[in-house]
Amino acid sequence: MKFTLSIETHGQAFTDDPAGESAEALREVAARIADGHRDGVIRDYNGGRVGRWELTPE
């Protein structure tokens, strides 16, 4: 498997708490993978789209 993750950290959520917002995004991705998802959109606490992730076979 190949794991690809991209997060843009320009939004207000990352200005307020960059480490906390990044950690929360990673926790959300991990939970979605555990639930069986193979790709998805990453949103900040304001609901704004800040990235994407996907698992693909190599």
C-alpha atoms as one frame of an Amber mdcrd trajectory, in Angstrom:
protein
   0.000   0.000   0.000   0.988   3.574  -0.605  -0.267   6.294   1.757  -0.477
   9.867   0.464  -1.453  12.839   2.612  -1.527  16.527   1.786  -2.510  19.298
   4.212  -2.456  23.035   3.506  -1.811  24.943   6.730  -2.667  28.479   5.585
  -6.103  28.763   7.230  -7.123  30.433  10.477  -7.386  27.105  12.331  -3.672
  26.487  11.801  -2.767  30.054  12.769  -4.522  29.670  16.130  -3.007  26.259
  17.033  -0.866  24.713  14.288   0.323  21.700  16.297  -3.093  20.929  17.753
  -4.907  21.309  14.434  -2.346  19.128  12.643  -2.638  16.438  15.314  -6.440
  16.511  15.112  -6.332  16.145  11.318  -4.043  13.117  11.639  -6.287  11.544
  14.301  -9.309  11.981  12.032  -7.500  10.345   9.098  -6.394   7.454  11.337
  -9.981   6.927  12.526 -11.281   6.873   8.948  -8.636   4.325   7.930  -9.593
   2.171  10.924 -13.226   2.359   9.735 -12.188   0.939   6.357 -12.047   4.083
   4.234  -9.301   4.314   1.622  -9.433   8.034   0.795 -10.977  11.245   1.979
 -10.988  14.981   2.458  -9.392  16.624   5.494 -11.285  19.512   7.087 -10.227
  21.946   9.802 -12.327  22.754  12.876 -14.081  25.500  10.883 -15.202  22.916
   8.313 -12.899  24.246   5.625 -11.225  21.775   3.286  -7.502  21.732   4.043
  -6.285  18.532   2.420  -6.716  15.033   1.066  -5.439  11.583   1.811  -5.549
   8.181   0.134  -4.361   4.610   0.415  -3.597   2.931  -2.917  -2.120  -0.404
  -3.881   1.430  -0.156  -5.223
